[in-house]
Coordinates of C-alpha atoms and ligand atoms in Angstrom, one line a residue:
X1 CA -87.0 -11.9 81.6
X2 CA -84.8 -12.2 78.7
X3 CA -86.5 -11.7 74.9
X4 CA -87.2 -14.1 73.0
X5 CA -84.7 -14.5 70.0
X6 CA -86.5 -15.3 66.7
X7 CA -83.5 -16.2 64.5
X8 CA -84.4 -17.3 60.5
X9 CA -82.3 -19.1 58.3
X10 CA -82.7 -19.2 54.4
X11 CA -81.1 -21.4 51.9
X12 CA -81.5 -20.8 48.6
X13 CA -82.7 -24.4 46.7
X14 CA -80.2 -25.7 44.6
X15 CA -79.0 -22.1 43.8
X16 CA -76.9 -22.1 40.6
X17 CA -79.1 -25.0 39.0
X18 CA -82.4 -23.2 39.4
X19 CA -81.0 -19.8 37.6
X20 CA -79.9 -22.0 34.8
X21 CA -83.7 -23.3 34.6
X22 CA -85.1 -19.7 35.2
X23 CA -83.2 -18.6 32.8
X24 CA -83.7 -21.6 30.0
X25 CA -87.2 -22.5 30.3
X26 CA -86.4 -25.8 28.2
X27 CA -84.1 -26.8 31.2
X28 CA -87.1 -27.2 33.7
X29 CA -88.3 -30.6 35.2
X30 CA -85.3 -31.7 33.8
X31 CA -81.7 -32.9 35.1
X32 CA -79.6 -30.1 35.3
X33 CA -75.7 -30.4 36.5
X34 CA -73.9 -26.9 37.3
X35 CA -70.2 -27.9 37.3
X36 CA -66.9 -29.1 35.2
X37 CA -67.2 -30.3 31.3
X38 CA -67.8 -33.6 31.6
X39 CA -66.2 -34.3 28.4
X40 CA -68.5 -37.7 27.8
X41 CA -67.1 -38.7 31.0
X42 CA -64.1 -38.0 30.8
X43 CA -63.7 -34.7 31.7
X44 CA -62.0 -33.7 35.1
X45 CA -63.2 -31.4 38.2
X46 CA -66.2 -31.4 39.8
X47 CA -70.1 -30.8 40.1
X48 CA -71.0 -26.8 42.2
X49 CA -74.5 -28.3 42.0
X50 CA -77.6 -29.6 40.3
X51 CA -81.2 -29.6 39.9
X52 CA -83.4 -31.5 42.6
X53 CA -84.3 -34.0 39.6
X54 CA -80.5 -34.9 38.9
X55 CA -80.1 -35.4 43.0
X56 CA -82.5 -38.5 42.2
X57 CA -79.9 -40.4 40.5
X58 CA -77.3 -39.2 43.1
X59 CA -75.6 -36.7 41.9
X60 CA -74.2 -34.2 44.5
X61 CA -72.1 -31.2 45.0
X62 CA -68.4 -31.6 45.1
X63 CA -68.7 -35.0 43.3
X64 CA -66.3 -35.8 40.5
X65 CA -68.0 -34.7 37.3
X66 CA -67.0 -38.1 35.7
X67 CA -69.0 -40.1 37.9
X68 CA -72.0 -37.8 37.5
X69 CA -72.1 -38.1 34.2
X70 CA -71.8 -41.9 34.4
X71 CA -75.4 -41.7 37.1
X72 CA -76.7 -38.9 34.9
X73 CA -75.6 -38.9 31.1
X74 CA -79.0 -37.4 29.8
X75 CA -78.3 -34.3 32.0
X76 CA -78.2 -31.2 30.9
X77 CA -74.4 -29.9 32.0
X78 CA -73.4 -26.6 31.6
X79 CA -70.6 -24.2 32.9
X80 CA -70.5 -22.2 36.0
X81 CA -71.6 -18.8 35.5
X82 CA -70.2 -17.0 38.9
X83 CA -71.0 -13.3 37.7
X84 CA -74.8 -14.0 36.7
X85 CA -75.2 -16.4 40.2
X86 CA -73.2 -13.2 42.4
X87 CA -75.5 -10.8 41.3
X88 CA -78.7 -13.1 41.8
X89 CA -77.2 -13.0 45.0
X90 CA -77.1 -9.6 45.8
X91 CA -80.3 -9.3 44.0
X92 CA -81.6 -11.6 47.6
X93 CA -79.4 -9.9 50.2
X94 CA -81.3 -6.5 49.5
X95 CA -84.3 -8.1 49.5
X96 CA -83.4 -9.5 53.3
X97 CA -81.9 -6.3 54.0
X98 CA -86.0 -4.7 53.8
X99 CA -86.8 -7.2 56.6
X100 CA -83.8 -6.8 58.8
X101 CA -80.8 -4.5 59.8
X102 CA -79.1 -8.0 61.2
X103 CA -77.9 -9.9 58.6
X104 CA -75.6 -12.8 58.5
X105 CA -74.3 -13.8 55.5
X106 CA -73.1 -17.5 55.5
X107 CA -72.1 -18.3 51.7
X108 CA -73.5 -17.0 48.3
X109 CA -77.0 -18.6 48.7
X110 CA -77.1 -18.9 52.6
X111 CA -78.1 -16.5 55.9
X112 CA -78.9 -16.0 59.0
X113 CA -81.4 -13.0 60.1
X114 CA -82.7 -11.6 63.0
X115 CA -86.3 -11.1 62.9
X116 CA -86.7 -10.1 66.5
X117 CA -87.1 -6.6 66.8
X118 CA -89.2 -6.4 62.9
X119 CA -91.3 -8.9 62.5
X120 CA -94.2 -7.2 63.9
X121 CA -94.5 -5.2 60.2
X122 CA -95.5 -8.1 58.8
X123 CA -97.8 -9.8 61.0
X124 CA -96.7 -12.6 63.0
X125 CA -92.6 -14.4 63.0
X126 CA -94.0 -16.8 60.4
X127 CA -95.7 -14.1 57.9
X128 CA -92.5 -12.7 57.9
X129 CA -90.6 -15.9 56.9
X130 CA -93.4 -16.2 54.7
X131 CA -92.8 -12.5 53.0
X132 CA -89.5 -13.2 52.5
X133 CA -90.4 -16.2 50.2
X134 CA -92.7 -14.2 48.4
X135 CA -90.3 -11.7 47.4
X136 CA -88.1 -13.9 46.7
X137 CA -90.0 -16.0 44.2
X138 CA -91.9 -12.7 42.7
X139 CA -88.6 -10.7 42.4
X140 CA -85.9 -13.8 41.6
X141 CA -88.3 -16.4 40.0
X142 CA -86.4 -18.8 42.5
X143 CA -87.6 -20.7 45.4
X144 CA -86.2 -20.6 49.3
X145 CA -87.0 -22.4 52.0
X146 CA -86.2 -21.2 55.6
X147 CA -86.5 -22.1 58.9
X148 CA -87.8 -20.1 61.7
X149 CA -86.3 -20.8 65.6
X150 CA -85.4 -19.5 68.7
X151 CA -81.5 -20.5 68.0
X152 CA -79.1 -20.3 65.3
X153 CA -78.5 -24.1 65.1
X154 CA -82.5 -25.2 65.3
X155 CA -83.3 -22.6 62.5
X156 CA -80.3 -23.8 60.7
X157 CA -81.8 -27.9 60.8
X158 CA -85.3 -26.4 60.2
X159 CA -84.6 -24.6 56.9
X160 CA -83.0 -28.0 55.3
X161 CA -86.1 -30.6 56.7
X162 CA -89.0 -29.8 53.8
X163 CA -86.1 -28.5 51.0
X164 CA -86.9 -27.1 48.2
X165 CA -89.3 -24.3 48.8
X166 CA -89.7 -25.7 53.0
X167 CA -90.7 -23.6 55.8
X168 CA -90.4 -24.9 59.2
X169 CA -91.6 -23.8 62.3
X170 CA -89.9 -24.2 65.8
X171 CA -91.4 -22.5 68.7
X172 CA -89.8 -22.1 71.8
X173 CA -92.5 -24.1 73.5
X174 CA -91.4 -26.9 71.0
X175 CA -87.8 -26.3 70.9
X176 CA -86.7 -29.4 72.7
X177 CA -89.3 -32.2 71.5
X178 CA -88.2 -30.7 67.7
X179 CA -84.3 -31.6 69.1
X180 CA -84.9 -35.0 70.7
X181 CA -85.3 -37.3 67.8
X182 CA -82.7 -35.5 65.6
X183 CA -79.1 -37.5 65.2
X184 CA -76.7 -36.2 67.3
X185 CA -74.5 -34.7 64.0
X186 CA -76.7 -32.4 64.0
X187 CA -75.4 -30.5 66.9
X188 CA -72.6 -28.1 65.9
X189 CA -69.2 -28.9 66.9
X190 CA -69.8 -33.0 66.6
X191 CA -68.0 -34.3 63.8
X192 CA -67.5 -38.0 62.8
X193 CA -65.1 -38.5 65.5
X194 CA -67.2 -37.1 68.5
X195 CA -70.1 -38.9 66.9
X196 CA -68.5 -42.3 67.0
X197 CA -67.2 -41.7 70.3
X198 CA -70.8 -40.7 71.5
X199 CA -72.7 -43.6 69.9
X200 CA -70.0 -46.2 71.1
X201 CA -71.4 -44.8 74.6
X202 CA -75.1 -45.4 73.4
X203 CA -75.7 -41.9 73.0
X204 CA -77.2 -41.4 68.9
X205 CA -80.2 -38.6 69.4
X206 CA -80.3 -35.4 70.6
X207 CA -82.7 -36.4 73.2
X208 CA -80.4 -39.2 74.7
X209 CA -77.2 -36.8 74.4
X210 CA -79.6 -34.3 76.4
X211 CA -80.3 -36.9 79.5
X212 CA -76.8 -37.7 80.0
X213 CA -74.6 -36.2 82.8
X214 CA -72.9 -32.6 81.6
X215 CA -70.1 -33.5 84.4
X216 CA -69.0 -36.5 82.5
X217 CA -69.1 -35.1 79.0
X218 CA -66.7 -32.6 80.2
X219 CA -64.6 -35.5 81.4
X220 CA -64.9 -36.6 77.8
X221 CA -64.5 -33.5 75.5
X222 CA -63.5 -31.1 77.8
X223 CA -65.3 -27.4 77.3
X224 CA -66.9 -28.5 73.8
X225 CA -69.0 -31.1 76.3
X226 CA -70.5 -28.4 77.8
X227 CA -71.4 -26.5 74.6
X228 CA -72.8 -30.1 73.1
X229 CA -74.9 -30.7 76.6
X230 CA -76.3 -26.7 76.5
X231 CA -77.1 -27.5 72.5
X232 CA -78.9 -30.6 73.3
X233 CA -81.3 -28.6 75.9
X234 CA -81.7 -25.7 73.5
X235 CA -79.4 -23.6 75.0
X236 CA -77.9 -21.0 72.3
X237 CA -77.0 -17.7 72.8
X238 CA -74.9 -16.4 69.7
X239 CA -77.0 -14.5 67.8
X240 CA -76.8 -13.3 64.5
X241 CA -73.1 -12.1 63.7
X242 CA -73.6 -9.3 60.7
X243 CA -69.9 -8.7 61.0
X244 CA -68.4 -12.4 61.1
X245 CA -65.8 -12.7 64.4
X246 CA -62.1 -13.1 63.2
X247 CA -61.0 -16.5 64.7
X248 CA -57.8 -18.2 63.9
X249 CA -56.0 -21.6 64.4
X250 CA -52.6 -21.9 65.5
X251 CA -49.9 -23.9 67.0
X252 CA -46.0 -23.1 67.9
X253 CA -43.3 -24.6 69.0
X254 CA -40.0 -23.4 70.4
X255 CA -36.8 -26.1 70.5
X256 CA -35.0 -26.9 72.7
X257 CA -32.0 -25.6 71.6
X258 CA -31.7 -22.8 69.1
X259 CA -31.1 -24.3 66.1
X260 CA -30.1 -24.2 62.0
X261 CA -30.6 -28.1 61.6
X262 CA -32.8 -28.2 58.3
X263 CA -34.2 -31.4 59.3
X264 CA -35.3 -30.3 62.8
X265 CA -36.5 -27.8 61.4
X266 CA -38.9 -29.1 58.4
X267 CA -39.9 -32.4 61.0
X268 CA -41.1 -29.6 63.1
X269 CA -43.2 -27.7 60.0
X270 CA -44.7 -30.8 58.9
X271 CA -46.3 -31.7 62.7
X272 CA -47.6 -28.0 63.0
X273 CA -48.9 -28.1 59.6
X274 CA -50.3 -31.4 60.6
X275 CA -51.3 -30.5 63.7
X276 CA -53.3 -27.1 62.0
X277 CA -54.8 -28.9 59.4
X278 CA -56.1 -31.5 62.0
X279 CA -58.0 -28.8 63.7
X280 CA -59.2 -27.3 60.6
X281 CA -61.0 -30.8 60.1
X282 CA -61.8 -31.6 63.0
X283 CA -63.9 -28.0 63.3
X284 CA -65.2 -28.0 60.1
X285 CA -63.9 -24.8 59.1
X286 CA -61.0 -23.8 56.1
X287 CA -58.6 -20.8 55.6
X288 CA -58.0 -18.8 53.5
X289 CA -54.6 -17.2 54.9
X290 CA -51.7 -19.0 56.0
X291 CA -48.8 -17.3 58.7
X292 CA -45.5 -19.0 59.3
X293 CA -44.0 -17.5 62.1
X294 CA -40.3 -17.7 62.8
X295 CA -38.3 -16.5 66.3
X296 CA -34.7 -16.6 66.1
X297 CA -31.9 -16.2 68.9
X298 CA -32.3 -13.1 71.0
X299 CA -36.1 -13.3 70.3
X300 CA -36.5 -11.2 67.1
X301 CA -39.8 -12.3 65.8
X302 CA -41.0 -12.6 62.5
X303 CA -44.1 -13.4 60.5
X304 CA -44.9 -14.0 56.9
X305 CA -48.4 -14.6 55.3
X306 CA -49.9 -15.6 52.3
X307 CA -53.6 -15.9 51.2
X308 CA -54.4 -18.5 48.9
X309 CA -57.4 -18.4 46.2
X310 CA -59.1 -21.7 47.1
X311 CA -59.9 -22.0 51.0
X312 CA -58.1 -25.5 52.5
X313 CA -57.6 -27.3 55.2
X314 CA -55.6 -30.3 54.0
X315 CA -52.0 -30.8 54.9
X316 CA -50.6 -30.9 52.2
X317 CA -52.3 -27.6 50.4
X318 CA -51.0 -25.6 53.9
X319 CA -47.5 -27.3 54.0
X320 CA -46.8 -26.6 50.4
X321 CA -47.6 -22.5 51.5
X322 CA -45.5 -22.9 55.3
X323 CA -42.8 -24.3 53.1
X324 CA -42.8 -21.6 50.3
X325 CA -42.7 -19.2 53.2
X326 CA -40.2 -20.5 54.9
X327 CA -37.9 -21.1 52.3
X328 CA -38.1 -17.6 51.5
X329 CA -37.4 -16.2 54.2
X330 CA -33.4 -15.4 54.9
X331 CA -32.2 -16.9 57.9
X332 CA -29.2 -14.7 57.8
X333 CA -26.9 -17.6 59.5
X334 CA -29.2 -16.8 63.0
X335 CA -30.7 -19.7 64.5
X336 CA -34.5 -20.6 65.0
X337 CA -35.9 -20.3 68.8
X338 CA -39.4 -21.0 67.7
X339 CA -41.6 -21.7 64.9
X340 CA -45.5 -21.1 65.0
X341 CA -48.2 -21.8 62.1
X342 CA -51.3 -20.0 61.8
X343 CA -54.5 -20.5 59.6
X344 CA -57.1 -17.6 59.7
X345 CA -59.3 -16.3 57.5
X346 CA -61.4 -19.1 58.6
X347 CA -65.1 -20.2 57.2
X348 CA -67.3 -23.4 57.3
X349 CA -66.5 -26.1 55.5
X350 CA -70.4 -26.4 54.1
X351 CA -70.0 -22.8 52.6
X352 CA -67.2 -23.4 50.5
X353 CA -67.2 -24.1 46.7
X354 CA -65.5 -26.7 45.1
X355 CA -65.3 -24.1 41.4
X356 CA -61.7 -25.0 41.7
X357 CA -61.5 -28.1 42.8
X358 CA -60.6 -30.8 40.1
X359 CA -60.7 -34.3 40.9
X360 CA -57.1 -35.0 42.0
X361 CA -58.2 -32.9 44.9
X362 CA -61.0 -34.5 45.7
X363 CA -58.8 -37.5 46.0
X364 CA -56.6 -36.2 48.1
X365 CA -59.6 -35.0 50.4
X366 CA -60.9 -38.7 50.2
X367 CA -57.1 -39.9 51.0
X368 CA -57.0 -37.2 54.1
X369 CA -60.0 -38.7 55.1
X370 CA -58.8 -42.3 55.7
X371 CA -55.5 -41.0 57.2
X372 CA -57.6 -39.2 59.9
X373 CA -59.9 -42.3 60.2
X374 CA -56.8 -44.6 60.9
X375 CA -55.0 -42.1 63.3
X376 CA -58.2 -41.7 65.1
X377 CA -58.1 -45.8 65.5
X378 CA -54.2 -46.1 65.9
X379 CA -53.0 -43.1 67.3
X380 CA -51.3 -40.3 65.5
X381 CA -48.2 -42.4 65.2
X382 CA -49.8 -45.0 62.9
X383 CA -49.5 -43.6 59.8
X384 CA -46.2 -41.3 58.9
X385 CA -45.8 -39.3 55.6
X386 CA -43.1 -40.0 53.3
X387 CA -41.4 -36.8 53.6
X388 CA -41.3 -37.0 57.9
Ligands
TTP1 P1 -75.8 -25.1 48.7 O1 -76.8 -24.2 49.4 O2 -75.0 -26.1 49.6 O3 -76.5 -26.0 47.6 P2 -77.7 -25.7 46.7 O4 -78.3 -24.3 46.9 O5 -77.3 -25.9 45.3 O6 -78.8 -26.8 47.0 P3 -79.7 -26.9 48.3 O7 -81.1 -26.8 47.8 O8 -79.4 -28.2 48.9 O9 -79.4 -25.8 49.2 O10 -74.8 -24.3 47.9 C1 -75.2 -23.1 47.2 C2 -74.4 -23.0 45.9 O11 -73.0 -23.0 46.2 C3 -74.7 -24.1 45.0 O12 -75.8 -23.8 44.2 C4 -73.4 -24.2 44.2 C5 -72.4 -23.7 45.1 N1 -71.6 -24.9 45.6 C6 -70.5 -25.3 45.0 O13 -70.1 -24.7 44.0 N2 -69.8 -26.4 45.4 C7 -70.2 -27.1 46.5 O14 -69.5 -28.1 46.9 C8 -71.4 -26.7 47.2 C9 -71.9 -27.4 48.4 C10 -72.0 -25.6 46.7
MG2 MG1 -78.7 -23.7 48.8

């Protein structure tokens, strides 16, 4: 029989927000917004996060810091301090790494951990979860919450139900009836588009996703349907990945005809690009390196990369680097066989920080957003950029 996996994850609550009230005592119980100067509301960029009492008048991460001061103006805002919240960081993963050889780091505050083969030195799965905590709190001052499962995803949704300071409990035995009521966004892979698709067919839990035929969500997603319908029935076999597998997304095309048309050539940049970016999306992930890569006549082939400070996935933040690329690179009079577009460097779009983000970005984002939401209606064709 195979062993039973006991996978933990931890989320540190409202990270940077609760070191700034550690750290000022006359900060606690209080409103706190970790972000941008808000300049009186006028001040451009965005919130990294904030206390649980400022999340009561709805302010959020990645929000503009304009409108959070307009929710929140008594808050208490104050500047992102990266160094002090890295090392608070570190301060945790060596704690986790007295629990645990199998680590999985997910962002600053975040992780996944194997408790399988240790728990036993401190009692029982839960005492362990429960040791962490401890730690935690006596060594950091800060709280945790965690969530304890037999899979990756369930101790993922366990760790965010009874935020701040949770822990959550799944047993195997309980695995499923813990799935079943849960909406079926919670399953990894199903986005807003799947998720429409899935409740247009009646399907808005867990549970009902579970009862319904694997053949004919295969017919509807292709080989994600099967992943969703294993997922639904608790079935999760990645473990805990302490090195983090290189993945990549890509898309090439070769003409026709060989060619030197600039026009050819930049339509077909901009629907690779578009086509990338897409599948960034649509996966939830964003990259941090970006590869053009150019064949010519007689099949020479080369690449050029760059990796760019802020992790993306919108078009126009990767055609602005395919472009640069391109352009740069001398053509020498020989003319293109194929052209290919790679993003790698890839992570989830939940562990990202917005630090860099400003507000025009965040519009564009929003913008990106309704472009997708109108091709998904229309087709791809329905809405064409002003440069194509
Ligand atoms: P999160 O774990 O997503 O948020 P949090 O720890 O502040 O709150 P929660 O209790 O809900 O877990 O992110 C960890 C830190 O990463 C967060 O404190 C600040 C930073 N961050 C940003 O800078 N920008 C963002 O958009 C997000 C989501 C997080
Ligand atoms: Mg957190």
């Amino acid at each position: 029989m195979k062993k039973e996996r006991l996978i933990v994850h931890i989320d540190m609550d409202a990270f940077f927000a609760s070191i700034e009230q550690r750290d000022n005592p006359q900060y606690r119980g209080r409103p706190v917004v970790v972000g941008a100067d808000p300049k009186a509301g006028r001040g451009r960029g965005v919130v990294s996060t904030c206390s649980y009492e400022a999340r009561k008048f709805g302010v959020h991460s990645a929000m503009p810091i304009s409108i959070a001061y307009h929710k929140c103006p008594e808050a208490v805002f104050l500047p992102v301090d990266m160094e002090k919240y890295k090392q608070v960081s570190e301060q945790i993963f060596d704690i986790l790494g007295d629990f645990t050889p199998a680590i999985e780091q997910v962002s600053i505050d975040e992780a996944f951990l194997d408790i399988s083969d240790t728990y036993k030195l401190h009692g029982s799965p839960r005492d362990t979860c429960a040791a962490i905590k401890n730690r935690i709190k006596k060594e950091t001052g800060l709280t945790a919450s965690v969530g304890l499962a037999p899979t990756r995803m369930a101790a993922k949704i366990a760790s965010d139900l009874k935020k701040p300071d949770g822990l959550v409990e799944v047993r195997k035995e309980n695995l499923l009836e813990f799935l079943r009521p849960l909406d079926v966004g919670y399953i990894w892979g199903i986005g807003p588009k799947t998720k429409a698709i899935l409740n247009q067919t009646g399907i808005n839990t867990i549970g009902e996703l579970a009862k319904y035929d694997k053949n004919q969500l295969v017919s509807m997603f292709g080989k994600n349907g099967i992943a969703f319908w294993e997922m639904a029935h608790g079935i999760d076999e990645s473990g805990v990945e302490t090195a983090r597998e290189v993945k990549s997304v890509s898309s090439e095309t070769t003409f026709e005809k060989d060619t030197l048309d600039k026009k050819s050539i930049e339509k077909e940049l901009i629907d690779l690009c578009e086509e990338v970016s897409a599948r960034l999306r649509q996966d939830g992930f964003k990259c941090r390196t970006i590869t053009v890569k150019i064949r010519l006549e007689g099949f020479q082939t080369h690449t050029r990369s760059v990796t760019i400070r802020e992790p993306a996935n919108l078009f126009d933040s990767i055609y602005r680097e395919i472009k640069r690329l391109y352009n740069n690179f001398e053509l020498k009079n020989k003319k293109v066989r194929l052209l290919g577009v790679k993003a790698s460097g890839l992570s989830g779009v939940d562990e990202q920080y917005s630090l860099f983000k400003d507000e025009a970005e965040s519009r564009k984002e929003s913008v990106q957003k309704a472009i997708d939401k109108i091709r998904e209606k229309f087709g791809r064709g329905a809405i064409t950029r002003g440069h194509t």
